[in-house]
Amino acid sequence: MKMRILAAVLAAATTGSALADVNVYSYRQEFLIKPMLEAFTKETGIKVNTIYVKDGLAERIKQEGEHSPADIVLTVDISRLEELVNEGLTQPIESEVVDANIPANMRGNEWVALTQRARAVYSSKERVGKLPDSFTYLDLAKDEYKGKICTRSGKHPYNVSLVASIIEHEGAEAAKEWLQGVKANLARKPQGNDRVQVKAIMEGVCDYSLGNSYYYGKMLTNEKEPEQKQWAESAVINFPDQETYGTHMNVSGVALAKYAPNKEEAMQLIDFLTGDQAQHMYAEDNFEYPVNPNVQPSELVASWGDFKKDEVDITKVASHYQEALKLVDEVQFDL
Amino acid sequence: MAISDSSDNFRHLYDTVLMHYVRNSLVLLVGVCAMAVVWGVPSAWLVTRYDFPARRIFRWALLLPIAMPAYLVAFVYTDLLDYAGPVQIALRDWFGWQSQQDYWFVDMRTMGGAIFVLSLVFSPYVYWLVSLNFSEQSQSLIHAARLLGRSEWQIFIKVVLPLARPAIAVGCTLVGMETLADYGTVAYFSVWHITTAIYDTWLQLSDLSAAAKLSCLLLLFIVVLITLERRGRRNMRLYSDRHTPMLRVPLSGIKAWLATGWCMLILGFGFLLPAGWLLSRAVRYFTDTDWPAFGRMTIQTLTVSFSAALMAALVAFLLHCYARVRSRKGQWTLRIASLGYAIPGTVLAIGVLIVTTSVDHSLNAVTRSIGYGNVGLLLSGTLFAMTLAFVCRFSAVAIGAVETGMAKVPTSFDESAYLNGYSYSETSRLIWLPLLRNSLLTAFLLVFLESMKELSAALLLRPFNVQMLSTYIYEYMTSEMFEVAALPALLMVVAGLPAVLLLTYSMDKR
């Protein structure tokens, strides 16, 4: 019986990989990218096989070596892309379509950014209102915010990226001081995800929270859980550092796997993801900022206003990632 | 791996957060084990010794929390007890409180919350093992104590409880290992412990050797735990051969209701409340259901859990046969095989990945050399890897379940078999196997239930286009999109129910 199950499983697996599909390893969650992958299949007839993984993808690809079925890897941030590139698990992306679609500062030799999200500061509509343009991330460490800030774990990639960008702009010492200051100002131990922090603002637990911009859109339009609309409506989204470097942006992106068995189809998918249709979907369905300059943000996102984005070289930010992660431990941010 | 170059990362962890993590691990471990005993032992005593309303139902229903994944229960309680949850809203309405500053309320995302949830869902291990032990204890001891003028309470404390110590210890070991390996629940509650550190160093700092060091530290915890437990009852052989069947004492009046109330409390907190909550959510979002996808997920989950359970039961049987034949070496093998339970799923998954991929590479080298070409990742790229990880992780449960059964097979059976010219394999097939049937069924069912719930290894080792119920639920749960996951969560619990019922049946057959 066991052998029969095993045999069936093996047969299913081997026949699956015999077709010229694109195999996607994804750090990004299913609900965020499935619509784009389906649109790609609809347009090209190429089937997309996916694995959604939260952690350990790089390790998996490394172990699989030259037999790895992975064609492309989708990630939630630049640090994961850098990790793949540094580990030698990727190959150059050579495509005129990509070059035409994506600005040069949003792609490297072996990776391409697909979307951008602002690391926003949410404030209570009732108790604080909109923050002034002069507000910066560094302000969050000031004494006047004591007991008023909520955030998710300091070790989440979004927060680590923000710390890494502060290291890039202000140096490691200043970043550490900032983390200490923010920790001292926390209303409660870091917990939950970005949405939960906005909920906490509604509940009166805190007045300010750190959160990615697209969650605001996701909550405001949540028909299935209308409570989330109330969470979002209790808060204002703010884009800090308007008078200095600009708001910190984190990117999601794609890399081409080193041993991609279906390189041609994989390149078609990468081209597609940078193209107008997919970028439009990222904007409309996920409320992210498209990286392709031809595509406008969704109406809702546009209604939050134009703002200055931090134009710093994102690979430099990524290079501080491990240092940032260690700073989070050093100040015992999560404890 | 662990003794290779001493890395800065380990030093960094040691200097910053490691001690805190170790302390948290200890508090969590002691807290969860203690609470699991508080939930499990009195209820086991009540249902074996007394008769009270609904006793027959509680006897099996108290096992139900085992069908609930801990991360799910954690999510339910957080949702219920949150500031915006129904409980606090009701309280504010009653007492006219305006904001969070006006009153104090329990915070689930704390060490206390983690201990509460984990002890509830793991307590069936203690309940199950201890009630087996109670029902096997000799009535004559209790009668003797009674004749000597001891009260019920004194009998419980002085006679029954010491006799149940091995069962409590084994139960606590299982609970402790589950606790130390847990990631999903404690991460949800932001209670960081040593498993967190292993994750961070391995998957964020990409430092395998520091992670391996930490894993060794964790294993050390476990080895100490197991050794202490074994030493504590080294010289105990407490079973009485003369077995008089248990006569239940009927309870009446307030005592009967207290007994029912206590069992109801555990069942309510550990199963009914979370299940009811899931049901209400599932009904609310019923129309949004993607049935074909859920169908596929359920089949994939059941297939993997079934194969893993079958293999684990087989492994447990073979290892016990080996231990029977080669006592010393066999016992060591059993202990080592049991350690997998304590290793966090992700770490174990990467271990399995390393092994299966290297076998795959060799396989491909062989097929290439005979001119067949590459066959791809036959083991690591299929459900095989995930199944193997589950087997490694849950063999301890299966081994534990078979152990009690094997201990009851007298060695004189083996000796007469050898004298009659049976080989080892014949003895195991014709004598041990039939006698161990119920233990093996128990082992199978426990591993099946655990495999359905297991998360971390499944998150990492999934092949293409495979979605398990557990991974699906966890993804949407942590994204605050539980509406999508309510029905699969309910499906998972329902799929576990027949196994729980069978488990009670196999308990009766012992």
mmCIF file of N, CA and C in Angstrom, chain A residues 2 5-6 9-10 13-14 23-25 29-31 49-53 55-56 59-60 63-64 67 69 80 83 155 189-193 195-196 199 203-205 222 224-225 227-228 231 321-322 325-326 329-330 332 334-335, chain B residues 9 12 16-17 20-21 82-84 100 109 190 192 200 202-206 281 284-285 288 303 307 311 314 350 353-354 357 361 364 368 374 377-378 382-384 459-465 467 475-476 478-481 483:
data_model
loop_
_atom_site.group_PDB
_atom_site.id
_atom_site.type_symbol
_atom_site.label_atom_id
_atom_site.label_comp_id
_atom_site.label_asym_id
_atom_site.label_seq_id
_atom_site.Cartn_x
_atom_site.Cartn_y
_atom_site.Cartn_z
ATOM 1 N N LYS A 2 1.860 1.217 0.930
ATOM 2 C CA LYS A 2 2.736 2.382 1.058
ATOM 3 C C LYS A 2 3.508 2.611 -0.247
ATOM 4 N N ILE A 5 1.346 4.161 -2.864
ATOM 5 C CA ILE A 5 1.179 5.610 -2.671
ATOM 6 C C ILE A 5 2.421 6.339 -3.153
ATOM 7 N N LEU A 6 3.557 5.781 -2.726
ATOM 8 C CA LEU A 6 4.826 6.396 -3.073
ATOM 9 C C LEU A 6 5.001 6.458 -4.586
ATOM 10 N N VAL A 9 2.818 9.027 -6.098
ATOM 11 C CA VAL A 9 3.342 10.366 -5.825
ATOM 12 C C VAL A 9 4.508 10.687 -6.758
ATOM 13 N N LEU A 10 5.417 9.722 -6.876
ATOM 14 C CA LEU A 10 6.591 9.934 -7.731
ATOM 15 C C LEU A 10 6.171 10.132 -9.184
ATOM 16 N N ALA A 13 4.768 13.489 -9.687
ATOM 17 C CA ALA A 13 5.782 14.543 -9.634
ATOM 18 C C ALA A 13 6.610 14.592 -10.911
ATOM 19 N N THR A 14 6.979 13.415 -11.416
ATOM 20 C CA THR A 14 7.855 13.425 -12.593
ATOM 21 C C THR A 14 7.106 13.852 -13.852
ATOM 22 N N ASN A 23 8.561 27.256 -13.312
ATOM 23 C CA ASN A 23 8.501 26.876 -11.910
ATOM 24 C C ASN A 23 8.884 28.064 -11.034
ATOM 25 N N VAL A 24 7.953 28.472 -10.207
ATOM 26 C CA VAL A 24 8.175 29.667 -9.392
ATOM 27 C C VAL A 24 8.333 29.279 -7.930
ATOM 28 N N TYR A 25 9.431 29.726 -7.309
ATOM 29 C CA TYR A 25 9.594 29.630 -5.863
ATOM 30 C C TYR A 25 9.259 31.007 -5.326
ATOM 31 N N GLN A 29 3.241 35.848 -0.697
ATOM 32 C CA GLN A 29 2.109 34.987 -0.401
ATOM 33 C C GLN A 29 1.222 34.782 -1.618
ATOM 34 N N GLU A 30 0.539 33.658 -1.574
ATOM 35 C CA GLU A 30 -0.262 33.219 -2.706
ATOM 36 C C GLU A 30 -1.272 34.282 -3.154
ATOM 37 N N PHE A 31 -2.012 34.835 -2.181
ATOM 38 C CA PHE A 31 -3.100 35.734 -2.578
ATOM 39 C C PHE A 31 -2.582 37.020 -3.224
ATOM 40 N N ASN A 49 3.942 26.619 -12.206
ATOM 41 C CA ASN A 49 3.927 25.813 -10.985
ATOM 42 C C ASN A 49 4.511 26.642 -9.854
ATOM 43 N N THR A 50 3.889 26.573 -8.700
ATOM 44 C CA THR A 50 4.352 27.450 -7.623
ATOM 45 C C THR A 50 4.621 26.689 -6.338
ATOM 46 N N ILE A 51 5.592 27.204 -5.593
ATOM 47 C CA ILE A 51 5.789 26.783 -4.210
ATOM 48 C C ILE A 51 5.838 28.067 -3.394
ATOM 49 N N TYR A 52 4.975 28.160 -2.401
ATOM 50 C CA TYR A 52 4.987 29.331 -1.533
ATOM 51 C C TYR A 52 5.671 28.966 -0.232
ATOM 52 N N VAL A 53 6.696 29.694 0.095
ATOM 53 C CA VAL A 53 7.487 29.352 1.264
ATOM 54 C C VAL A 53 7.751 30.611 2.073
ATOM 55 N N ASP A 55 10.132 30.745 4.760
ATOM 56 C CA ASP A 55 11.553 30.827 5.114
ATOM 57 C C ASP A 55 12.334 29.724 4.419
ATOM 58 N N GLY A 56 13.634 29.948 4.312
ATOM 59 C CA GLY A 56 14.516 28.858 3.926
ATOM 60 C C GLY A 56 14.573 28.528 2.441
ATOM 61 N N GLU A 59 18.186 28.324 1.077
ATOM 62 C CA GLU A 59 18.793 27.076 1.536
ATOM 63 C C GLU A 59 18.337 25.913 0.652
ATOM 64 N N ARG A 60 17.063 25.912 0.337
ATOM 65 C CA ARG A 60 16.517 24.822 -0.478
ATOM 66 C C ARG A 60 17.140 24.819 -1.868
ATOM 67 N N GLN A 63 20.704 23.583 -1.795
ATOM 68 C CA GLN A 63 20.822 22.138 -1.669
ATOM 69 C C GLN A 63 20.445 21.428 -2.967
ATOM 70 N N GLU A 64 19.465 21.949 -3.660
ATOM 71 C CA GLU A 64 19.020 21.287 -4.890
ATOM 72 C C GLU A 64 20.058 21.387 -5.995
ATOM 73 N N HIS A 67 20.192 20.459 -10.048
ATOM 74 C CA HIS A 67 18.934 19.789 -10.383
ATOM 75 C C HIS A 67 17.715 20.584 -9.960
ATOM 76 N N PRO A 69 14.567 22.567 -9.778
ATOM 77 C CA PRO A 69 13.562 22.861 -10.801
ATOM 78 C C PRO A 69 13.185 24.341 -10.835
ATOM 79 N N ARG A 80 16.378 39.610 0.490
ATOM 80 C CA ARG A 80 16.280 38.225 0.030
ATOM 81 C C ARG A 80 16.881 38.095 -1.375
ATOM 82 N N GLU A 83 20.554 38.142 -1.011
ATOM 83 C CA GLU A 83 21.004 36.861 -0.461
ATOM 84 C C GLU A 83 21.165 35.840 -1.582
ATOM 85 N N LYS A 155 12.336 42.206 13.996
ATOM 86 C CA LYS A 155 13.104 41.343 13.106
ATOM 87 C C LYS A 155 12.371 41.035 11.814
ATOM 88 N N LYS A 189 4.701 45.315 23.798
ATOM 89 C CA LYS A 189 5.741 44.492 23.171
ATOM 90 C C LYS A 189 5.442 44.321 21.682
ATOM 91 N N PRO A 190 6.457 44.356 20.812
ATOM 92 C CA PRO A 190 6.192 44.158 19.382
ATOM 93 C C PRO A 190 5.462 42.848 19.132
ATOM 94 N N GLN A 191 4.421 42.872 18.340
ATOM 95 C CA GLN A 191 3.608 41.675 18.110
ATOM 96 C C GLN A 191 2.737 41.854 16.874
ATOM 97 N N GLY A 192 2.210 40.734 16.360
ATOM 98 C CA GLY A 192 1.252 40.786 15.252
ATOM 99 C C GLY A 192 1.874 41.281 13.950
ATOM 100 N N ASN A 193 1.020 41.574 12.996
ATOM 101 C CA ASN A 193 1.512 42.083 11.713
ATOM 102 C C ASN A 193 1.158 43.561 11.563
ATOM 103 N N ARG A 195 -1.212 45.073 9.983
ATOM 104 C CA ARG A 195 -2.632 45.416 10.150
ATOM 105 C C ARG A 195 -3.011 45.525 11.621
ATOM 106 N N VAL A 196 -2.483 44.593 12.404
ATOM 107 C CA VAL A 196 -2.827 44.545 13.825
ATOM 108 C C VAL A 196 -2.437 45.848 14.536
ATOM 109 N N LYS A 199 -5.134 48.329 13.920
ATOM 110 C CA LYS A 199 -6.237 47.955 14.791
ATOM 111 C C LYS A 199 -5.987 48.502 16.195
ATOM 112 N N GLU A 203 -8.152 50.837 18.750
ATOM 113 C CA GLU A 203 -8.488 50.419 20.110
ATOM 114 C C GLU A 203 -7.973 51.383 21.169
ATOM 115 N N GLY A 204 -7.162 52.350 20.754
ATOM 116 C CA GLY A 204 -6.634 53.304 21.717
ATOM 117 C C GLY A 204 -5.409 52.814 22.454
ATOM 118 N N VAL A 205 -4.843 51.670 22.003
ATOM 119 C CA VAL A 205 -3.635 51.153 22.650
ATOM 120 C C VAL A 205 -2.459 52.091 22.381
ATOM 121 N N ASN A 222 -11.682 45.907 2.385
ATOM 122 C CA ASN A 222 -11.970 44.536 2.800
ATOM 123 C C ASN A 222 -13.468 44.331 2.997
ATOM 124 N N LYS A 224 -14.965 41.326 2.999
ATOM 125 C CA LYS A 224 -15.269 40.121 3.759
ATOM 126 C C LYS A 224 -15.195 40.362 5.261
ATOM 127 N N GLU A 225 -14.241 41.182 5.687
ATOM 128 C CA GLU A 225 -14.101 41.498 7.110
ATOM 129 C C GLU A 225 -14.261 43.008 7.262
ATOM 130 N N GLU A 227 -14.858 44.868 9.542
ATOM 131 C CA GLU A 227 -14.228 45.477 10.718
ATOM 132 C C GLU A 227 -12.923 46.159 10.327
ATOM 133 N N GLN A 228 -12.231 45.541 9.372
ATOM 134 C CA GLN A 228 -10.915 46.082 9.008
ATOM 135 C C GLN A 228 -11.034 47.481 8.404
ATOM 136 N N TRP A 231 -10.862 49.732 11.255
ATOM 137 C CA TRP A 231 -9.484 49.901 11.744
ATOM 138 C C TRP A 231 -8.822 51.003 10.921
ATOM 139 N N TYR A 321 21.779 44.821 5.909
ATOM 140 C CA TYR A 321 20.684 44.028 6.470
ATOM 141 C C TYR A 321 21.080 43.255 7.735
ATOM 142 N N GLN A 322 22.190 42.521 7.638
ATOM 143 C CA GLN A 322 22.598 41.706 8.791
ATOM 144 C C GLN A 322 22.977 42.571 9.979
ATOM 145 N N LEU A 325 19.847 43.663 11.590
ATOM 146 C CA LEU A 325 19.231 42.570 12.343
ATOM 147 C C LEU A 325 19.913 42.406 13.703
ATOM 148 N N LYS A 326 21.230 42.556 13.706
ATOM 149 C CA LYS A 326 21.959 42.406 14.971
ATOM 150 C C LYS A 326 21.669 43.566 15.920
ATOM 151 N N ASP A 329 18.663 42.844 17.898
ATOM 152 C CA ASP A 329 18.962 41.974 19.042
ATOM 153 C C ASP A 329 19.664 42.754 20.149
ATOM 154 N N GLU A 330 20.620 43.585 19.747
ATOM 155 C CA GLU A 330 21.433 44.291 20.742
ATOM 156 C C GLU A 330 20.580 45.152 21.663
ATOM 157 N N GLN A 332 17.588 44.555 22.291
ATOM 158 C CA GLN A 332 16.527 43.637 22.756
ATOM 159 C C GLN A 332 15.151 44.209 22.429
ATOM 160 N N ASP A 334 12.601 43.216 20.744
ATOM 161 C CA ASP A 334 11.378 42.412 20.823
ATOM 162 C C ASP A 334 11.077 41.883 22.218
ATOM 163 N N LEU A 335 12.026 42.076 23.151
ATOM 164 C CA LEU A 335 11.848 41.390 24.441
ATOM 165 C C LEU A 335 11.109 42.252 25.467
ATOM 166 N N ASN B 9 28.390 35.241 14.966
ATOM 167 C CA ASN B 9 26.954 35.290 15.207
ATOM 168 C C ASN B 9 26.566 34.638 16.525
ATOM 169 N N HIS B 12 27.516 36.965 19.159
ATOM 170 C CA HIS B 12 26.551 38.068 19.158
ATOM 171 C C HIS B 12 25.280 37.682 19.910
ATOM 172 N N THR B 16 23.766 39.149 23.506
ATOM 173 C CA THR B 16 22.575 39.983 23.462
ATOM 174 C C THR B 16 21.322 39.297 24.024
ATOM 175 N N VAL B 17 20.819 38.315 23.345
ATOM 176 C CA VAL B 17 19.489 37.813 23.707
ATOM 177 C C VAL B 17 19.417 36.351 24.143
ATOM 178 N N HIS B 20 18.170 35.363 27.621
ATOM 179 C CA HIS B 20 16.752 35.661 27.714
ATOM 180 C C HIS B 20 15.919 34.536 27.080
ATOM 181 N N TYR B 21 16.378 34.087 25.917
ATOM 182 C CA TYR B 21 15.682 33.010 25.218
ATOM 183 C C TYR B 21 15.706 31.726 26.039
ATOM 184 N N ASP B 82 -9.255 39.894 22.631
ATOM 185 C CA ASP B 82 -8.724 41.192 22.227
ATOM 186 C C ASP B 82 -9.601 42.332 22.719
ATOM 187 N N TYR B 83 -9.035 43.528 22.677
ATOM 188 C CA TYR B 83 -9.813 44.711 23.031
ATOM 189 C C TYR B 83 -11.064 44.802 22.156
ATOM 190 N N ALA B 84 -10.899 44.484 20.866
ATOM 191 C CA ALA B 84 -12.034 44.580 19.945
ATOM 192 C C ALA B 84 -12.822 43.277 19.854
ATOM 193 N N GLN B 100 -9.230 51.438 26.990
ATOM 194 C CA GLN B 100 -8.356 50.420 27.571
ATOM 195 C C GLN B 100 -7.763 50.880 28.906
ATOM 196 N N ARG B 109 -1.149 37.732 24.401
ATOM 197 C CA ARG B 109 0.174 37.678 23.770
ATOM 198 C C ARG B 109 1.282 37.830 24.810
ATOM 199 N N SER B 190 4.429 36.313 20.414
ATOM 200 C CA SER B 190 5.673 37.072 20.638
ATOM 201 C C SER B 190 6.405 36.629 21.897
ATOM 202 N N TRP B 192 9.494 34.853 22.645
ATOM 203 C CA TRP B 192 10.645 34.328 21.903
ATOM 204 C C TRP B 192 11.418 33.371 22.762
ATOM 205 N N ASP B 200 16.318 32.413 13.579
ATOM 206 C CA ASP B 200 16.972 33.662 13.196
ATOM 207 C C ASP B 200 18.356 33.431 12.621
ATOM 208 N N TRP B 202 19.681 30.746 11.429
ATOM 209 C CA TRP B 202 19.734 29.933 10.218
ATOM 210 C C TRP B 202 19.140 30.672 9.018
ATOM 211 N N LEU B 203 17.957 31.197 9.212
ATOM 212 C CA LEU B 203 17.215 31.684 8.052
ATOM 213 C C LEU B 203 17.353 33.188 7.825
ATOM 214 N N GLN B 204 17.763 33.922 8.842
ATOM 215 C CA GLN B 204 17.945 35.357 8.621
ATOM 216 C C GLN B 204 19.423 35.704 8.489
ATOM 217 N N LEU B 205 20.247 35.132 9.383
ATOM 218 C CA LEU B 205 21.677 35.428 9.310
ATOM 219 C C LEU B 205 22.415 34.417 8.429
ATOM 220 N N SER B 206 21.686 33.422 7.918
ATOM 221 C CA SER B 206 22.268 32.367 7.074
ATOM 222 C C SER B 206 23.502 31.741 7.695
ATOM 223 N N ARG B 281 -17.334 31.069 12.062
ATOM 224 C CA ARG B 281 -16.647 31.736 10.952
ATOM 225 C C ARG B 281 -16.875 31.013 9.636
ATOM 226 N N ARG B 284 -20.181 31.780 8.313
ATOM 227 C CA ARG B 284 -20.253 33.160 7.822
ATOM 228 C C ARG B 284 -19.648 33.306 6.417
ATOM 229 N N TYR B 285 -18.590 32.569 6.152
ATOM 230 C CA TYR B 285 -17.923 32.724 4.852
ATOM 231 C C TYR B 285 -18.162 31.534 3.930
ATOM 232 N N ASP B 288 -18.150 31.794 0.083
ATOM 233 C CA ASP B 288 -16.905 32.130 -0.622
ATOM 234 C C ASP B 288 -16.013 30.927 -0.879
ATOM 235 N N THR B 303 -3.261 12.159 2.454
ATOM 236 C CA THR B 303 -2.285 11.225 1.876
ATOM 237 C C THR B 303 -0.972 11.276 2.638
ATOM 238 N N SER B 307 0.507 8.279 5.035
ATOM 239 C CA SER B 307 1.777 7.596 4.751
ATOM 240 C C SER B 307 2.754 7.781 5.902
ATOM 241 N N MET B 311 4.358 4.775 8.115
ATOM 242 C CA MET B 311 5.800 4.569 8.207
ATOM 243 C C MET B 311 6.277 4.670 9.647
ATOM 244 N N LEU B 314 5.518 1.615 11.528
ATOM 245 C CA LEU B 314 6.428 0.550 11.091
ATOM 246 C C LEU B 314 7.802 0.721 11.744
ATOM 247 N N ILE B 350 15.253 21.165 7.050
ATOM 248 C CA ILE B 350 16.479 21.443 6.306
ATOM 249 C C ILE B 350 17.405 20.235 6.368
ATOM 250 N N LEU B 353 16.121 17.901 3.920
ATOM 251 C CA LEU B 353 16.429 18.439 2.591
ATOM 252 C C LEU B 353 17.858 18.089 2.192
ATOM 253 N N ILE B 354 18.775 18.280 3.148
ATOM 254 C CA ILE B 354 20.183 18.009 2.854
ATOM 255 C C ILE B 354 20.360 16.536 2.496
ATOM 256 N N THR B 357 18.361 15.628 -0.914
ATOM 257 C CA THR B 357 18.978 16.173 -2.126
ATOM 258 C C THR B 357 20.274 15.444 -2.438
ATOM 259 N N HIS B 361 21.136 13.696 -5.869
ATOM 260 C CA HIS B 361 22.301 13.976 -6.712
ATOM 261 C C HIS B 361 23.004 12.676 -7.110
ATOM 262 N N ASN B 364 20.955 10.828 -9.697
ATOM 263 C CA ASN B 364 21.106 11.426 -11.021
ATOM 264 C C ASN B 364 22.448 11.075 -11.648
ATOM 265 N N ARG B 368 22.674 9.115 -15.095
ATOM 266 C CA ARG B 368 23.417 9.735 -16.203
ATOM 267 C C ARG B 368 24.476 8.774 -16.717
ATOM 268 N N ASN B 374 19.154 12.717 -16.725
ATOM 269 C CA ASN B 374 18.760 13.126 -15.377
ATOM 270 C C ASN B 374 17.308 12.733 -15.098
ATOM 271 N N LEU B 377 14.691 15.631 -9.188
ATOM 272 C CA LEU B 377 14.697 15.466 -7.735
ATOM 273 C C LEU B 377 13.566 14.523 -7.309
ATOM 274 N N LEU B 378 13.872 13.238 -7.387
ATOM 275 C CA LEU B 378 12.839 12.235 -7.120
ATOM 276 C C LEU B 378 12.391 12.221 -5.668
ATOM 277 N N THR B 382 9.497 15.872 -4.183
ATOM 278 C CA THR B 382 8.161 15.269 -4.151
ATOM 279 C C THR B 382 7.638 15.236 -2.718
ATOM 280 N N LEU B 383 6.466 14.662 -2.562
ATOM 281 C CA LEU B 383 5.887 14.567 -1.218
ATOM 282 C C LEU B 383 6.709 13.658 -0.305
ATOM 283 N N PHE B 384 7.634 12.908 -0.913
ATOM 284 C CA PHE B 384 8.447 11.988 -0.124
ATOM 285 C C PHE B 384 9.201 12.720 0.978
ATOM 286 N N LEU B 459 5.768 23.816 5.579
ATOM 287 C CA LEU B 459 5.985 25.122 4.942
ATOM 288 C C LEU B 459 7.230 25.095 4.066
ATOM 289 N N LEU B 460 8.223 24.342 4.487
ATOM 290 C CA LEU B 460 9.502 24.385 3.788
ATOM 291 C C LEU B 460 9.642 23.334 2.696
ATOM 292 N N LEU B 461 9.020 22.188 2.882
ATOM 293 C CA LEU B 461 9.313 21.065 1.983
ATOM 294 C C LEU B 461 8.233 20.803 0.933
ATOM 295 N N ARG B 462 7.273 21.702 0.837
ATOM 296 C CA ARG B 462 6.202 21.467 -0.128
ATOM 297 C C ARG B 462 6.731 21.376 -1.555
ATOM 298 N N PRO B 463 6.292 20.361 -2.291
ATOM 299 C CA PRO B 463 6.629 20.333 -3.714
ATOM 300 C C PRO B 463 5.734 21.323 -4.481
ATOM 301 N N PHE B 464 5.951 21.408 -5.776
ATOM 302 C CA PHE B 464 5.165 22.333 -6.587
ATOM 303 C C PHE B 464 3.673 22.070 -6.477
ATOM 304 N N ASN B 465 2.921 23.154 -6.421
ATOM 305 C CA ASN B 465 1.459 23.113 -6.477
ATOM 306 C C ASN B 465 0.813 22.283 -5.371
ATOM 307 N N GLN B 467 -0.561 22.220 -1.606
ATOM 308 C CA GLN B 467 -0.955 23.054 -0.473
ATOM 309 C C GLN B 467 -1.532 22.126 0.581
ATOM 310 N N GLU B 475 -0.942 30.613 6.633
ATOM 311 C CA GLU B 475 -0.662 31.774 5.779
ATOM 312 C C GLU B 475 -1.735 32.842 5.924
ATOM 313 N N TYR B 476 -2.980 32.414 5.855
ATOM 314 C CA TYR B 476 -4.060 33.398 5.911
ATOM 315 C C TYR B 476 -4.287 33.908 7.327
ATOM 316 N N THR B 478 -1.972 34.385 9.654
ATOM 317 C CA THR B 478 -0.974 35.385 10.017
ATOM 318 C C THR B 478 -1.113 36.643 9.178
ATOM 319 N N SER B 479 -1.868 36.592 8.094
ATOM 320 C CA SER B 479 -2.097 37.804 7.309
ATOM 321 C C SER B 479 -3.377 38.500 7.731
ATOM 322 N N GLU B 480 -3.947 38.106 8.882
ATOM 323 C CA GLU B 480 -5.216 38.668 9.342
ATOM 324 C C GLU B 480 -6.297 38.521 8.270
ATOM 325 N N MET B 481 -6.308 37.377 7.598
ATOM 326 C CA MET B 481 -7.350 37.130 6.606
ATOM 327 C C MET B 481 -7.999 35.798 6.938
ATOM 328 N N GLU B 483 -10.859 34.917 7.426
ATOM 329 C CA GLU B 483 -12.101 34.572 6.745
ATOM 330 C C GLU B 483 -11.875 33.516 5.663
#
